[in-house]
Amino acid sequence: MLNDVLVFTDLDGTLLDHHTYSFAPALPMLHKLNSINIPVIPNTSKTFAELIELRQQIGIEGPFIVENGAAIYIPILYFKTQPKDTTSRNGYWVKEFTKPREHWLSLIDELKGLYSGEFKHFSNMSNTEIMTATGLSAKQARLAATREYGEPILWLGSASIKNKFVQTIIDLGVTPLQGGRFLHLSGECDKGKALIWLTKQFKKERDVKQCTSIALGDGQNDVAMLEAADIAVRILSPTNAPPILTRQTGVFTSQAYGPSGWTECLEKIIFSHQQFN
Ligand SMILES: [Mg+2]
């Protein structure tokens, strides 16, 4: 039996098609969930600036989690009372899990001498360089570069020096996260911790003992949220194997890619009450 369902979803490769970024195959399901008041909560490596645009295009209005669990944005008055440990900014209550970007940038600056020419990072790359590295349009690249909490590094040198670099930054208190193309430098935050915190706020708000969290993701950076949720959905990717999970129960794996797989699994779990193992 599912109570007070919350849907936490990765974007790239999950709700958005890996190649085209289209969410069209998920639209009927998004409408269906909206009609029965099940919130769809983006939980993504993308930035606040990117999410403001995307949420409008997708047509979702509630809370969202940015930069791999670095912060949660909750529209002011979405809940009856402001959750503890949040600040108010630009119309949102903001819960932060890590230090601001400037902290990570100053650490990078200190290491530049030691690793001269070995890497580039977002704040010293031109928009054209970011476009080339990501495949984003000029506007999308600008929004992606408007980061608040972490810094993506593009490694240019050898793998062995990169390993040394990774060890150095871990010693400095950085939690590195390897994405498809970039090494993300940030604090000890992840999509799972953010999911747990926000689920708690929903339970308080609704005065219920249990909310059923469903998490959907296609990549390695989704593992923490897939492990933390009541039900984990691994969305099949055309480019990488499904993320490897420790948990053995409550796991679905889609048959279709991206937004089609997203719809397929939520239909089964929420509307057909299909058993899972
Ligand atoms: Mg993804």
mmCIF file of C-alpha atoms and ligand atoms in Angstrom:
data_model
loop_
_atom_site.group_PDB
_atom_site.id
_atom_site.type_symbol
_atom_site.label_atom_id
_atom_site.label_comp_id
_atom_site.label_asym_id
_atom_site.label_seq_id
_atom_site.Cartn_x
_atom_site.Cartn_y
_atom_site.Cartn_z
ATOM 1 C CA MET A 1 0.000 0.000 0.000
ATOM 2 C CA LEU A 2 1.443 3.356 -0.968
ATOM 3 C CA ASN A 3 0.779 6.378 1.257
ATOM 4 C CA ASP A 4 1.512 10.008 0.520
ATOM 5 C CA VAL A 5 3.722 9.287 -2.472
ATOM 6 C CA LEU A 6 6.620 11.639 -3.285
ATOM 7 C CA VAL A 7 8.434 11.256 -6.607
ATOM 8 C CA PHE A 8 12.103 12.314 -6.604
ATOM 9 C CA THR A 9 13.600 12.333 -10.060
ATOM 10 C CA ASP A 10 16.929 12.798 -11.755
ATOM 11 C CA LEU A 11 16.658 14.882 -14.931
ATOM 12 C CA ASP A 12 19.330 14.146 -17.568
ATOM 13 C CA GLY A 13 18.803 10.629 -18.929
ATOM 14 C CA THR A 14 15.844 10.039 -16.614
ATOM 15 C CA LEU A 15 12.982 12.523 -17.004
ATOM 16 C CA LEU A 16 14.854 14.077 -19.952
ATOM 17 C CA ASP A 17 16.008 12.014 -22.923
ATOM 18 C CA HIS A 18 19.760 11.439 -22.816
ATOM 19 C CA HIS A 19 20.313 12.689 -26.374
ATOM 20 C CA THR A 20 17.504 15.161 -27.107
ATOM 21 C CA TYR A 21 16.639 16.397 -23.574
ATOM 22 C CA SER A 22 12.960 15.823 -24.487
ATOM 23 C CA PHE A 23 10.446 14.996 -21.735
ATOM 24 C CA ALA A 24 7.509 14.543 -24.151
ATOM 25 C CA PRO A 25 7.017 10.795 -23.432
ATOM 26 C CA ALA A 26 6.581 11.640 -19.714
ATOM 27 C CA LEU A 27 3.969 14.399 -20.159
ATOM 28 C CA PRO A 28 0.822 12.246 -19.773
ATOM 29 C CA MET A 29 2.248 10.747 -16.566
ATOM 30 C CA LEU A 30 3.250 14.200 -15.252
ATOM 31 C CA HIS A 31 -0.354 15.349 -15.772
ATOM 32 C CA LYS A 32 -1.701 12.230 -14.113
ATOM 33 C CA LEU A 33 0.500 12.698 -11.033
ATOM 34 C CA ASN A 34 -0.387 16.384 -10.838
ATOM 35 C CA SER A 35 -4.113 15.569 -10.955
ATOM 36 C CA ILE A 36 -3.820 13.429 -7.819
ATOM 37 C CA ASN A 37 -1.423 15.804 -6.038
ATOM 38 C CA ILE A 38 1.685 13.640 -6.128
ATOM 39 C CA PRO A 39 4.649 16.035 -6.207
ATOM 40 C CA VAL A 40 7.417 15.461 -8.753
ATOM 41 C CA ILE A 41 10.634 16.749 -7.196
ATOM 42 C CA PRO A 42 13.672 17.220 -9.460
ATOM 43 C CA ASN A 43 16.881 15.960 -7.791
ATOM 44 C CA THR A 44 19.663 16.847 -10.180
ATOM 45 C CA SER A 45 23.228 17.997 -10.756
ATOM 46 C CA LYS A 46 21.778 21.032 -12.544
ATOM 47 C CA THR A 47 21.830 24.565 -11.106
ATOM 48 C CA PHE A 48 19.106 26.804 -9.704
ATOM 49 C CA ALA A 49 19.276 28.948 -12.872
ATOM 50 C CA GLU A 50 18.733 25.889 -15.087
ATOM 51 C CA LEU A 51 15.873 24.623 -12.928
ATOM 52 C CA ILE A 52 13.958 27.900 -13.027
ATOM 53 C CA GLU A 53 13.754 27.539 -16.828
ATOM 54 C CA LEU A 54 13.166 23.807 -16.918
ATOM 55 C CA ARG A 55 10.412 23.699 -14.314
ATOM 56 C CA GLN A 56 8.478 26.218 -16.337
ATOM 57 C CA GLN A 57 8.900 24.191 -19.522
ATOM 58 C CA ILE A 58 7.959 20.918 -17.812
ATOM 59 C CA GLY A 59 5.110 22.541 -15.877
ATOM 60 C CA ILE A 60 6.051 21.616 -12.315
ATOM 61 C CA GLU A 61 5.933 24.038 -9.401
ATOM 62 C CA GLY A 62 7.024 22.473 -6.090
ATOM 63 C CA PRO A 63 10.381 22.072 -4.354
ATOM 64 C CA PHE A 64 13.555 20.982 -6.157
ATOM 65 C CA ILE A 65 17.075 19.850 -5.305
ATOM 66 C CA VAL A 66 20.093 21.301 -7.142
ATOM 67 C CA GLU A 67 23.797 20.563 -7.702
ATOM 68 C CA ASN A 68 23.775 16.924 -6.542
ATOM 69 C CA GLY A 69 22.084 17.538 -3.219
ATOM 70 C CA ALA A 70 23.920 20.776 -2.380
ATOM 71 C CA ALA A 71 20.695 22.701 -1.731
ATOM 72 C CA ILE A 72 16.922 22.374 -1.665
ATOM 73 C CA TYR A 73 14.672 25.184 -2.885
ATOM 74 C CA ILE A 74 11.107 25.257 -1.537
ATOM 75 C CA PRO A 75 8.734 27.932 -2.875
ATOM 76 C CA ILE A 76 7.846 30.209 0.064
ATOM 77 C CA LEU A 77 4.480 29.183 1.574
ATOM 78 C CA TYR A 78 4.568 25.785 -0.175
ATOM 79 C CA PHE A 79 4.507 24.452 3.407
ATOM 80 C CA LYS A 80 2.403 26.051 6.168
ATOM 81 C CA THR A 81 5.489 26.842 8.232
ATOM 82 C CA GLN A 82 9.038 27.581 7.211
ATOM 83 C CA PRO A 83 11.215 24.495 7.836
ATOM 84 C CA LYS A 84 14.004 24.902 10.395
ATOM 85 C CA ASP A 85 17.528 25.576 9.121
ATOM 86 C CA THR A 86 16.312 27.330 5.986
ATOM 87 C CA THR A 87 16.886 30.893 4.793
ATOM 88 C CA SER A 88 14.626 32.966 2.564
ATOM 89 C CA ARG A 89 15.968 33.985 -0.838
ATOM 90 C CA ASN A 90 14.369 35.035 -4.134
ATOM 91 C CA GLY A 91 10.956 33.650 -3.221
ATOM 92 C CA TYR A 92 12.280 30.357 -1.842
ATOM 93 C CA TRP A 93 13.107 28.779 1.463
ATOM 94 C CA VAL A 94 16.594 27.399 0.942
ATOM 95 C CA LYS A 95 18.206 24.523 2.812
ATOM 96 C CA GLU A 96 21.946 24.278 2.171
ATOM 97 C CA PHE A 97 24.059 21.155 2.715
ATOM 98 C CA THR A 98 27.468 22.499 1.722
ATOM 99 C CA LYS A 99 29.659 25.600 1.551
ATOM 100 C CA PRO A 100 29.251 28.147 -1.250
ATOM 101 C CA ARG A 101 31.134 27.910 -4.537
ATOM 102 C CA GLU A 102 33.701 30.547 -3.499
ATOM 103 C CA HIS A 103 35.066 28.151 -0.899
ATOM 104 C CA TRP A 104 35.780 25.468 -3.513
ATOM 105 C CA LEU A 105 37.149 28.015 -5.983
ATOM 106 C CA SER A 106 39.711 29.269 -3.468
ATOM 107 C CA LEU A 107 40.826 25.675 -2.813
ATOM 108 C CA ILE A 108 41.250 25.151 -6.565
ATOM 109 C CA ASP A 109 43.276 28.373 -6.756
ATOM 110 C CA GLU A 110 45.676 27.058 -4.126
ATOM 111 C CA LEU A 111 46.268 23.895 -6.180
ATOM 112 C CA LYS A 112 46.767 25.565 -9.542
ATOM 113 C CA GLY A 113 50.518 25.956 -9.094
ATOM 114 C CA LEU A 114 50.990 22.272 -8.285
ATOM 115 C CA TYR A 115 48.810 21.057 -11.160
ATOM 116 C CA SER A 116 49.536 23.745 -13.717
ATOM 117 C CA GLY A 117 47.922 23.014 -17.104
ATOM 118 C CA GLU A 118 46.408 19.731 -15.896
ATOM 119 C CA PHE A 119 42.811 20.877 -15.720
ATOM 120 C CA LYS A 120 40.288 23.546 -16.537
ATOM 121 C CA HIS A 121 37.202 24.374 -14.534
ATOM 122 C CA PHE A 122 33.894 26.105 -15.254
ATOM 123 C CA SER A 123 34.819 29.518 -13.854
ATOM 124 C CA ASN A 124 37.909 29.832 -16.073
ATOM 125 C CA MET A 125 36.355 28.323 -19.200
ATOM 126 C CA SER A 126 34.737 30.471 -21.889
ATOM 127 C CA ASN A 127 31.094 29.846 -22.729
ATOM 128 C CA THR A 128 32.228 28.310 -26.028
ATOM 129 C CA GLU A 129 34.530 25.897 -24.188
ATOM 130 C CA ILE A 130 31.664 24.869 -21.903
ATOM 131 C CA MET A 131 29.381 24.402 -24.928
ATOM 132 C CA THR A 132 31.982 22.163 -26.592
ATOM 133 C CA ALA A 133 32.520 20.093 -23.449
ATOM 134 C CA THR A 134 28.819 19.655 -22.646
ATOM 135 C CA GLY A 135 26.934 19.850 -25.941
ATOM 136 C CA LEU A 136 24.682 22.538 -24.448
ATOM 137 C CA SER A 137 23.442 25.577 -26.361
ATOM 138 C CA ALA A 138 24.954 29.012 -25.612
ATOM 139 C CA LYS A 139 22.081 29.928 -23.310
ATOM 140 C CA GLN A 140 22.009 26.543 -21.559
ATOM 141 C CA ALA A 141 25.773 26.692 -21.024
ATOM 142 C CA ARG A 142 25.439 30.109 -19.378
ATOM 143 C CA LEU A 143 22.762 28.795 -17.008
ATOM 144 C CA ALA A 144 24.837 25.681 -16.233
ATOM 145 C CA ALA A 145 27.825 27.884 -15.383
ATOM 146 C CA THR A 146 25.787 29.866 -12.849
ATOM 147 C CA ARG A 147 26.786 27.535 -10.036
ATOM 148 C CA GLU A 148 26.290 28.291 -6.355
ATOM 149 C CA TYR A 149 27.804 25.362 -4.459
ATOM 150 C CA GLY A 150 30.415 23.392 -6.339
ATOM 151 C CA GLU A 151 32.790 23.521 -9.272
ATOM 152 C CA PRO A 152 33.077 21.084 -12.217
ATOM 153 C CA ILE A 153 36.627 20.325 -13.325
ATOM 154 C CA LEU A 154 37.569 19.174 -16.818
ATOM 155 C CA TRP A 155 40.692 17.033 -16.509
ATOM 156 C CA LEU A 156 43.187 17.450 -19.334
ATOM 157 C CA GLY A 157 46.219 15.564 -18.020
ATOM 158 C CA SER A 158 46.992 11.905 -17.368
ATOM 159 C CA ALA A 159 44.923 9.530 -15.236
ATOM 160 C CA SER A 160 47.780 8.980 -12.781
ATOM 161 C CA ILE A 161 48.184 12.680 -11.997
ATOM 162 C CA LYS A 162 44.404 12.914 -11.740
ATOM 163 C CA ASN A 163 44.442 10.184 -9.069
ATOM 164 C CA LYS A 164 47.036 12.153 -7.129
ATOM 165 C CA PHE A 165 44.929 15.299 -7.463
ATOM 166 C CA VAL A 166 41.826 13.475 -6.229
ATOM 167 C CA GLN A 167 43.694 12.251 -3.154
ATOM 168 C CA THR A 168 44.949 15.783 -2.450
ATOM 169 C CA ILE A 169 41.493 17.330 -2.603
ATOM 170 C CA ILE A 170 39.965 14.577 -0.445
ATOM 171 C CA ASP A 171 42.588 15.429 2.179
ATOM 172 C CA LEU A 172 41.432 19.056 1.928
ATOM 173 C CA GLY A 173 37.842 18.086 2.764
ATOM 174 C CA VAL A 174 36.450 17.936 -0.765
ATOM 175 C CA THR A 175 34.005 15.213 -1.771
ATOM 176 C CA PRO A 176 34.727 14.657 -5.465
ATOM 177 C CA LEU A 177 32.007 13.159 -7.652
ATOM 178 C CA GLN A 178 32.865 11.878 -11.116
ATOM 179 C CA GLY A 179 30.164 12.730 -13.653
ATOM 180 C CA GLY A 180 30.095 11.711 -17.298
ATOM 181 C CA ARG A 181 32.598 14.325 -18.325
ATOM 182 C CA PHE A 182 33.401 16.454 -15.289
ATOM 183 C CA LEU A 183 34.834 15.867 -11.875
ATOM 184 C CA HIS A 184 32.537 17.776 -9.495
ATOM 185 C CA LEU A 185 34.145 19.332 -6.438
ATOM 186 C CA SER A 186 31.819 19.978 -3.524
ATOM 187 C CA GLY A 187 31.186 19.144 0.122
ATOM 188 C CA GLU A 188 29.779 16.081 1.764
ATOM 189 C CA CYS A 189 26.333 16.373 0.226
ATOM 190 C CA ASP A 190 24.472 13.949 -1.998
ATOM 191 C CA LYS A 191 21.059 13.387 -3.527
ATOM 192 C CA GLY A 192 20.176 10.867 -0.810
ATOM 193 C CA LYS A 193 20.689 13.194 2.165
ATOM 194 C CA ALA A 194 18.566 15.827 0.425
ATOM 195 C CA LEU A 195 15.793 13.292 -0.266
ATOM 196 C CA ILE A 196 15.733 12.228 3.395
ATOM 197 C CA TRP A 197 15.578 15.819 4.690
ATOM 198 C CA LEU A 198 12.791 16.870 2.321
ATOM 199 C CA THR A 199 10.732 13.709 2.961
ATOM 200 C CA LYS A 200 10.875 14.576 6.677
ATOM 201 C CA GLN A 201 9.471 18.049 5.941
ATOM 202 C CA PHE A 202 6.582 16.551 3.944
ATOM 203 C CA LYS A 203 5.753 14.199 6.846
ATOM 204 C CA LYS A 204 5.740 17.122 9.306
ATOM 205 C CA GLU A 205 3.642 19.249 6.993
ATOM 206 C CA ARG A 206 1.077 16.519 6.378
ATOM 207 C CA ASP A 207 1.255 15.222 9.948
ATOM 208 C CA VAL A 208 1.668 11.634 8.750
ATOM 209 C CA LYS A 209 3.977 8.902 9.974
ATOM 210 C CA GLN A 210 4.861 7.668 6.531
ATOM 211 C CA CYS A 211 5.449 9.152 3.087
ATOM 212 C CA THR A 212 6.403 6.709 0.340
ATOM 213 C CA SER A 213 9.391 8.096 -1.537
ATOM 214 C CA ILE A 214 10.023 6.853 -5.047
ATOM 215 C CA ALA A 215 13.386 7.811 -6.583
ATOM 216 C CA LEU A 216 14.216 7.507 -10.287
ATOM 217 C CA GLY A 217 17.702 7.805 -11.753
ATOM 218 C CA ASP A 218 19.964 6.466 -14.497
ATOM 219 C CA GLY A 219 23.501 7.138 -13.278
ATOM 220 C CA GLN A 220 26.143 6.611 -10.659
ATOM 221 C CA ASN A 221 25.417 9.996 -9.042
ATOM 222 C CA ASP A 222 21.867 8.747 -8.330
ATOM 223 C CA VAL A 223 22.986 5.832 -6.153
ATOM 224 C CA ALA A 224 22.654 7.696 -2.831
ATOM 225 C CA MET A 225 19.062 8.716 -3.561
ATOM 226 C CA LEU A 226 18.149 5.284 -4.964
ATOM 227 C CA GLU A 227 19.468 3.679 -1.764
ATOM 228 C CA ALA A 228 17.664 6.208 0.468
ATOM 229 C CA ALA A 229 14.187 6.024 -1.111
ATOM 230 C CA ASP A 230 11.457 3.547 -0.200
ATOM 231 C CA ILE A 231 11.291 2.458 -3.828
ATOM 232 C CA ALA A 232 14.222 2.731 -6.246
ATOM 233 C CA VAL A 233 13.735 2.943 -10.006
ATOM 234 C CA ARG A 234 16.748 2.496 -12.252
ATOM 235 C CA ILE A 235 16.079 4.075 -15.615
ATOM 236 C CA LEU A 236 17.769 2.312 -18.504
ATOM 237 C CA SER A 237 20.412 4.428 -20.255
ATOM 238 C CA PRO A 238 21.587 4.139 -23.876
ATOM 239 C CA THR A 239 25.147 4.979 -22.771
ATOM 240 C CA ASN A 240 25.860 3.353 -19.408
ATOM 241 C CA ALA A 241 24.918 0.285 -17.388
ATOM 242 C CA PRO A 242 22.255 0.784 -14.684
ATOM 243 C CA PRO A 243 23.712 2.086 -11.408
ATOM 244 C CA ILE A 244 24.795 -0.694 -9.035
ATOM 245 C CA LEU A 245 22.824 -0.801 -5.779
ATOM 246 C CA THR A 246 23.475 -2.529 -2.480
ATOM 247 C CA ARG A 247 19.787 -2.876 -1.613
ATOM 248 C CA GLN A 248 18.029 -6.010 -2.810
ATOM 249 C CA THR A 249 14.387 -5.061 -2.328
ATOM 250 C CA GLY A 250 12.074 -2.390 -3.656
ATOM 251 C CA VAL A 251 14.070 -2.011 -6.855
ATOM 252 C CA PHE A 252 12.619 -1.582 -10.345
ATOM 253 C CA THR A 253 14.611 -1.358 -13.570
ATOM 254 C CA SER A 254 12.884 0.109 -16.611
ATOM 255 C CA GLN A 255 12.748 -1.619 -19.966
ATOM 256 C CA ALA A 256 12.532 1.613 -21.944
ATOM 257 C CA TYR A 257 15.087 4.440 -21.927
ATOM 258 C CA GLY A 258 14.743 7.857 -20.276
ATOM 259 C CA PRO A 259 11.285 9.463 -20.045
ATOM 260 C CA SER A 260 9.547 6.412 -21.572
ATOM 261 C CA GLY A 261 11.037 4.187 -18.884
ATOM 262 C CA TRP A 262 10.071 6.833 -16.302
ATOM 263 C CA THR A 263 6.423 6.601 -17.357
ATOM 264 C CA GLU A 264 6.528 2.795 -17.657
ATOM 265 C CA CYS A 265 7.730 2.314 -14.065
ATOM 266 C CA LEU A 266 5.536 4.917 -12.351
ATOM 267 C CA GLU A 267 2.508 3.436 -14.131
ATOM 268 C CA LYS A 268 3.382 0.014 -12.725
ATOM 269 C CA ILE A 269 4.235 1.176 -9.197
ATOM 270 C CA ILE A 270 1.532 3.771 -8.537
ATOM 271 C CA PHE A 271 -1.328 2.868 -10.819
ATOM 272 C CA SER A 272 -1.090 -0.902 -11.362
ATOM 273 C CA HIS A 273 0.228 -1.609 -7.830
ATOM 274 C CA GLN A 274 2.532 -4.163 -9.347
ATOM 275 C CA GLN A 275 4.616 -6.194 -6.943
ATOM 276 C CA PHE A 276 8.327 -5.622 -6.986
ATOM 277 C CA ASN A 277 11.233 -7.500 -5.503
HETATM 278 MG MG MG B 1 21.189 11.220 -15.136
#
